[in-house]
């Protein structure tokens, strides 16, 4: 894999706007009828869904915790976090184990699709609507052929403050 070191706005003399996201590889996943993309560098592993141990006084989208090789990992259902109308658990439901700001967090999604390479300049700003999804969680939109992917800011989505975890 090629490594590229790019520092936006330095030395190029360009007045072009800074890309909304870094170019690189993104894991695509499905939540309801929509396809999302998250930075592959945040992904530690993908596991099949197993019922976590429920924790009292946790936010409704926190399904509980699992013991992952000696590490207690909170499991957040992104479908509930993002108000996806229906959150069924089936054979395609998976947990993406993510490393977010030094914390290991599991994210329940309907399915993972593939890994795509995105050019940061191809990610367009999402229109601002009054939606259930907080705009801080969306980096932008990108079109790949017939697919439109919603590029997520998983750091903001699963930061400790959003999870309700005291840090």
PDB file of C-alpha atoms in Angstrom:
ATOM      1  CA  UNK A   1       0.000   0.000   0.000  1.00  0.00           C
ATOM      2  CA  UNK A   2       1.317   3.418  -0.951  1.00  0.00           C
ATOM      3  CA  UNK A   3       1.807   5.993   1.758  1.00  0.00           C
ATOM      4  CA  UNK A   4       1.028   9.608   1.007  1.00  0.00           C
ATOM      5  CA  UNK A   5       1.839  12.522   3.258  1.00  0.00           C
ATOM      6  CA  UNK A   6      -0.365  15.513   2.480  1.00  0.00           C
ATOM      7  CA  UNK A   7      -0.555  18.673   4.508  1.00  0.00           C
ATOM      8  CA  UNK A   8      -3.517  20.739   3.276  1.00  0.00           C
ATOM      9  CA  UNK A   9      -2.826  24.363   2.511  1.00  0.00           C
ATOM     10  CA  UNK A  10       0.951  24.247   2.991  1.00  0.00           C
ATOM     11  CA  UNK A  11       3.417  24.976   0.234  1.00  0.00           C
ATOM     12  CA  UNK A  12       1.085  24.546  -2.712  1.00  0.00           C
ATOM     13  CA  UNK A  13      -0.055  28.148  -2.951  1.00  0.00           C
ATOM     14  CA  UNK A  14      -3.496  26.736  -3.746  1.00  0.00           C
ATOM     15  CA  UNK A  15      -6.648  28.440  -2.573  1.00  0.00           C
ATOM     16  CA  UNK A  16      -8.739  25.289  -3.031  1.00  0.00           C
ATOM     17  CA  UNK A  17     -10.974  24.351  -0.135  1.00  0.00           C
ATOM     18  CA  UNK A  18      -9.688  21.666   2.205  1.00  0.00           C
ATOM     19  CA  UNK A  19     -11.319  18.280   1.491  1.00  0.00           C
ATOM     20  CA  UNK A  20     -14.069  17.289   3.931  1.00  0.00           C
ATOM     21  CA  UNK A  21     -12.305  14.001   4.660  1.00  0.00           C
ATOM     22  CA  UNK A  22      -8.960  12.380   4.090  1.00  0.00           C
ATOM     23  CA  UNK A  23      -8.414  10.286   1.011  1.00  0.00           C
ATOM     24  CA  UNK A  24      -8.023   6.633   1.853  1.00  0.00           C
ATOM     25  CA  UNK A  25      -9.829   3.392   2.471  1.00  0.00           C
ATOM     26  CA  UNK A  26     -13.275   3.257   4.029  1.00  0.00           C
ATOM     27  CA  UNK A  27     -15.350   0.340   5.271  1.00  0.00           C
ATOM     28  CA  UNK A  28     -18.878   0.452   3.883  1.00  0.00           C
ATOM     29  CA  UNK A  29     -21.749  -0.716   6.035  1.00  0.00           C
ATOM     30  CA  UNK A  30     -25.517  -0.800   5.973  1.00  0.00           C
ATOM     31  CA  UNK A  31     -27.908   0.728   8.497  1.00  0.00           C
ATOM     32  CA  UNK A  32     -31.495   0.215   7.410  1.00  0.00           C
ATOM     33  CA  UNK A  33     -31.759   1.085   3.717  1.00  0.00           C
ATOM     34  CA  UNK A  34     -28.747   3.428   3.708  1.00  0.00           C
ATOM     35  CA  UNK A  35     -25.070   2.767   3.039  1.00  0.00           C
ATOM     36  CA  UNK A  36     -22.439   4.447   5.177  1.00  0.00           C
ATOM     37  CA  UNK A  37     -18.656   4.627   5.069  1.00  0.00           C
ATOM     38  CA  UNK A  38     -16.240   4.877   7.990  1.00  0.00           C
ATOM     39  CA  UNK A  39     -12.480   5.318   8.003  1.00  0.00           C
ATOM     40  CA  UNK A  40     -10.921   1.832   7.856  1.00  0.00           C
ATOM     41  CA  UNK A  41      -8.102   3.014  10.137  1.00  0.00           C
ATOM     42  CA  UNK A  42     -10.599   3.112  13.029  1.00  0.00           C
ATOM     43  CA  UNK A  43     -11.601  -0.539  12.498  1.00  0.00           C
ATOM     44  CA  UNK A  44      -9.906  -3.086  14.736  1.00  0.00           C
ATOM     45  CA  UNK A  45     -11.990  -6.142  13.747  1.00  0.00           C
ATOM     46  CA  UNK A  46     -15.426  -7.287  12.621  1.00  0.00           C
ATOM     47  CA  UNK A  47     -17.282  -9.888  14.692  1.00  0.00           C
ATOM     48  CA  UNK A  48     -20.609 -11.642  14.526  1.00  0.00           C
ATOM     49  CA  UNK A  49     -23.212 -10.226  16.901  1.00  0.00           C
ATOM     50  CA  UNK A  50     -23.450 -11.822  20.331  1.00  0.00           C
ATOM     51  CA  UNK A  51     -25.807 -10.690  23.054  1.00  0.00           C
ATOM     52  CA  UNK A  52     -23.851  -8.349  25.370  1.00  0.00           C
ATOM     53  CA  UNK A  53     -24.208  -8.102  29.135  1.00  0.00           C
ATOM     54  CA  UNK A  54     -26.708  -5.313  29.824  1.00  0.00           C
ATOM     55  CA  UNK A  55     -25.525  -2.399  31.970  1.00  0.00           C
ATOM     56  CA  UNK A  56     -27.910  -0.443  34.195  1.00  0.00           C
ATOM     57  CA  UNK A  57     -28.306   3.322  33.648  1.00  0.00           C
ATOM     58  CA  UNK A  58     -26.733   3.201  30.178  1.00  0.00           C
ATOM     59  CA  UNK A  59     -28.128   5.161  27.213  1.00  0.00           C
ATOM     60  CA  UNK A  60     -30.780   3.265  25.218  1.00  0.00           C
ATOM     61  CA  UNK A  61     -28.442   2.707  22.245  1.00  0.00           C
ATOM     62  CA  UNK A  62     -25.820   0.997  24.460  1.00  0.00           C
ATOM     63  CA  UNK A  63     -26.715  -2.682  24.275  1.00  0.00           C
ATOM     64  CA  UNK A  64     -24.252  -3.596  27.023  1.00  0.00           C
ATOM     65  CA  UNK A  65     -20.667  -4.804  27.210  1.00  0.00           C
ATOM     66  CA  UNK A  66     -18.679  -7.816  26.025  1.00  0.00           C
ATOM     67  CA  UNK A  67     -15.375  -9.229  27.202  1.00  0.00           C
ATOM     68  CA  UNK A  68     -13.046  -9.126  24.211  1.00  0.00           C
ATOM     69  CA  UNK A  69      -9.849 -10.980  25.126  1.00  0.00           C
ATOM     70  CA  UNK A  70      -9.806  -9.439  28.606  1.00  0.00           C
ATOM     71  CA  UNK A  71     -10.967  -5.962  27.557  1.00  0.00           C
ATOM     72  CA  UNK A  72     -14.484  -4.847  28.527  1.00  0.00           C
ATOM     73  CA  UNK A  73     -15.946  -3.262  25.381  1.00  0.00           C
ATOM     74  CA  UNK A  74     -19.168  -1.195  25.338  1.00  0.00           C
ATOM     75  CA  UNK A  75     -21.470  -2.163  22.453  1.00  0.00           C
ATOM     76  CA  UNK A  76     -23.391   0.692  20.801  1.00  0.00           C
ATOM     77  CA  UNK A  77     -26.171  -0.079  18.316  1.00  0.00           C
ATOM     78  CA  UNK A  78     -25.660   2.522  15.592  1.00  0.00           C
ATOM     79  CA  UNK A  79     -29.166   1.848  14.287  1.00  0.00           C
ATOM     80  CA  UNK A  80     -30.625   3.026  17.590  1.00  0.00           C
ATOM     81  CA  UNK A  81     -28.090   5.853  17.945  1.00  0.00           C
ATOM     82  CA  UNK A  82     -29.057   7.202  14.499  1.00  0.00           C
ATOM     83  CA  UNK A  83     -32.809   6.536  14.834  1.00  0.00           C
ATOM     84  CA  UNK A  84     -32.995   3.933  12.061  1.00  0.00           C
ATOM     85  CA  UNK A  85     -36.680   2.881  12.135  1.00  0.00           C
ATOM     86  CA  UNK A  86     -36.146  -0.873  12.434  1.00  0.00           C
ATOM     87  CA  UNK A  87     -33.282  -2.657  14.184  1.00  0.00           C
ATOM     88  CA  UNK A  88     -33.611  -6.398  13.618  1.00  0.00           C
ATOM     89  CA  UNK A  89     -30.925  -8.805  14.754  1.00  0.00           C
ATOM     90  CA  UNK A  90     -30.267 -11.530  12.165  1.00  0.00           C
ATOM     91  CA  UNK A  91     -27.426 -13.587  10.678  1.00  0.00           C
ATOM     92  CA  UNK A  92     -26.051 -10.506   8.857  1.00  0.00           C
ATOM     93  CA  UNK A  93     -25.897  -8.300  11.985  1.00  0.00           C
ATOM     94  CA  UNK A  94     -22.280  -7.656  12.913  1.00  0.00           C
ATOM     95  CA  UNK A  95     -20.277  -5.707  15.461  1.00  0.00           C
ATOM     96  CA  UNK A  96     -17.458  -3.536  14.176  1.00  0.00           C
ATOM     97  CA  UNK A  97     -14.816  -3.184  16.881  1.00  0.00           C
ATOM     98  CA  UNK A  98     -13.448   0.348  16.606  1.00  0.00           C
ATOM     99  CA  UNK A  99     -10.605   2.229  18.217  1.00  0.00           C
ATOM    100  CA  UNK A 100     -11.950   5.731  18.891  1.00  0.00           C
ATOM    101  CA  UNK A 101      -9.649   8.225  20.588  1.00  0.00           C
ATOM    102  CA  UNK A 102      -7.844   5.404  22.378  1.00  0.00           C
ATOM    103  CA  UNK A 103     -11.043   3.640  23.509  1.00  0.00           C
ATOM    104  CA  UNK A 104     -12.255   0.316  22.134  1.00  0.00           C
ATOM    105  CA  UNK A 105     -15.970   0.425  21.239  1.00  0.00           C
ATOM    106  CA  UNK A 106     -18.223  -2.021  19.416  1.00  0.00           C
ATOM    107  CA  UNK A 107     -20.722  -0.710  16.865  1.00  0.00           C
ATOM    108  CA  UNK A 108     -23.696  -2.875  15.850  1.00  0.00           C
ATOM    109  CA  UNK A 109     -24.645  -2.505  12.170  1.00  0.00           C
ATOM    110  CA  UNK A 110     -26.990  -4.375   9.824  1.00  0.00           C
ATOM    111  CA  UNK A 111     -24.156  -5.593   7.593  1.00  0.00           C
ATOM    112  CA  UNK A 112     -20.739  -4.680   6.250  1.00  0.00           C
ATOM    113  CA  UNK A 113     -20.327  -4.521   2.494  1.00  0.00           C
ATOM    114  CA  UNK A 114     -16.801  -3.868   1.300  1.00  0.00           C
ATOM    115  CA  UNK A 115     -13.767  -1.630   1.511  1.00  0.00           C
ATOM    116  CA  UNK A 116     -13.600   1.266  -0.944  1.00  0.00           C
ATOM    117  CA  UNK A 117     -10.921   3.830  -1.675  1.00  0.00           C
ATOM    118  CA  UNK A 118     -12.254   7.377  -1.587  1.00  0.00           C
ATOM    119  CA  UNK A 119     -10.641  10.575  -2.766  1.00  0.00           C
ATOM    120  CA  UNK A 120     -11.222  13.219  -0.095  1.00  0.00           C
ATOM    121  CA  UNK A 121     -12.024  15.769  -2.820  1.00  0.00           C
ATOM    122  CA  UNK A 122     -14.894  13.583  -4.101  1.00  0.00           C
ATOM    123  CA  UNK A 123     -16.734  13.779  -0.760  1.00  0.00           C
ATOM    124  CA  UNK A 124     -19.371  16.502  -1.063  1.00  0.00           C
ATOM    125  CA  UNK A 125     -20.996  18.344   1.848  1.00  0.00           C
ATOM    126  CA  UNK A 126     -24.326  16.872   2.913  1.00  0.00           C
ATOM    127  CA  UNK A 127     -27.289  19.231   2.652  1.00  0.00           C
ATOM    128  CA  UNK A 128     -28.357  20.494   6.063  1.00  0.00           C
ATOM    129  CA  UNK A 129     -31.834  19.266   6.901  1.00  0.00           C
ATOM    130  CA  UNK A 130     -33.771  18.936  10.105  1.00  0.00           C
ATOM    131  CA  UNK A 131     -33.068  15.218  10.450  1.00  0.00           C
ATOM    132  CA  UNK A 132     -32.779  12.643  13.177  1.00  0.00           C
ATOM    133  CA  UNK A 133     -29.047  12.335  12.443  1.00  0.00           C
ATOM    134  CA  UNK A 134     -26.969  15.060  14.054  1.00  0.00           C
ATOM    135  CA  UNK A 135     -24.946  16.840  11.343  1.00  0.00           C
ATOM    136  CA  UNK A 136     -21.775  16.534  13.465  1.00  0.00           C
ATOM    137  CA  UNK A 137     -21.813  12.821  12.696  1.00  0.00           C
ATOM    138  CA  UNK A 138     -21.858  13.247   8.904  1.00  0.00           C
ATOM    139  CA  UNK A 139     -18.719  14.224   6.999  1.00  0.00           C
ATOM    140  CA  UNK A 140     -20.432  14.268   3.612  1.00  0.00           C
ATOM    141  CA  UNK A 141     -21.728  12.231   0.688  1.00  0.00           C
ATOM    142  CA  UNK A 142     -19.868  10.429  -2.069  1.00  0.00           C
ATOM    143  CA  UNK A 143     -21.229   8.758  -5.186  1.00  0.00           C
ATOM    144  CA  UNK A 144     -19.629   5.543  -6.417  1.00  0.00           C
ATOM    145  CA  UNK A 145     -21.375   4.435  -9.600  1.00  0.00           C
ATOM    146  CA  UNK A 146     -24.984   3.757  -8.584  1.00  0.00           C
ATOM    147  CA  UNK A 147     -24.201   3.925  -4.861  1.00  0.00           C
ATOM    148  CA  UNK A 148     -24.385   6.982  -2.635  1.00  0.00           C
ATOM    149  CA  UNK A 149     -22.443   6.575   0.580  1.00  0.00           C
ATOM    150  CA  UNK A 150     -22.882   8.709   3.683  1.00  0.00           C
ATOM    151  CA  UNK A 151     -19.399   9.268   5.091  1.00  0.00           C
ATOM    152  CA  UNK A 152     -19.605   9.214   8.882  1.00  0.00           C
ATOM    153  CA  UNK A 153     -17.481  10.989  11.468  1.00  0.00           C
ATOM    154  CA  UNK A 154     -17.248   7.941  13.714  1.00  0.00           C
ATOM    155  CA  UNK A 155     -15.000   9.819  16.171  1.00  0.00           C
ATOM    156  CA  UNK A 156     -17.792  12.319  16.909  1.00  0.00           C
ATOM    157  CA  UNK A 157     -20.491   9.644  16.782  1.00  0.00           C
ATOM    158  CA  UNK A 158     -18.857   7.374  19.341  1.00  0.00           C
ATOM    159  CA  UNK A 159     -16.872   9.839  21.456  1.00  0.00           C
ATOM    160  CA  UNK A 160     -17.107   9.189  25.196  1.00  0.00           C
ATOM    161  CA  UNK A 161     -19.380  12.212  25.675  1.00  0.00           C
ATOM    162  CA  UNK A 162     -21.812  10.859  23.068  1.00  0.00           C
ATOM    163  CA  UNK A 163     -21.767   7.432  24.698  1.00  0.00           C
ATOM    164  CA  UNK A 164     -22.515   8.888  28.091  1.00  0.00           C
ATOM    165  CA  UNK A 165     -19.306   7.401  29.485  1.00  0.00           C
ATOM    166  CA  UNK A 166     -17.453   9.484  32.024  1.00  0.00           C
ATOM    167  CA  UNK A 167     -13.921   9.959  30.758  1.00  0.00           C
TER     168      UNK A 167
END
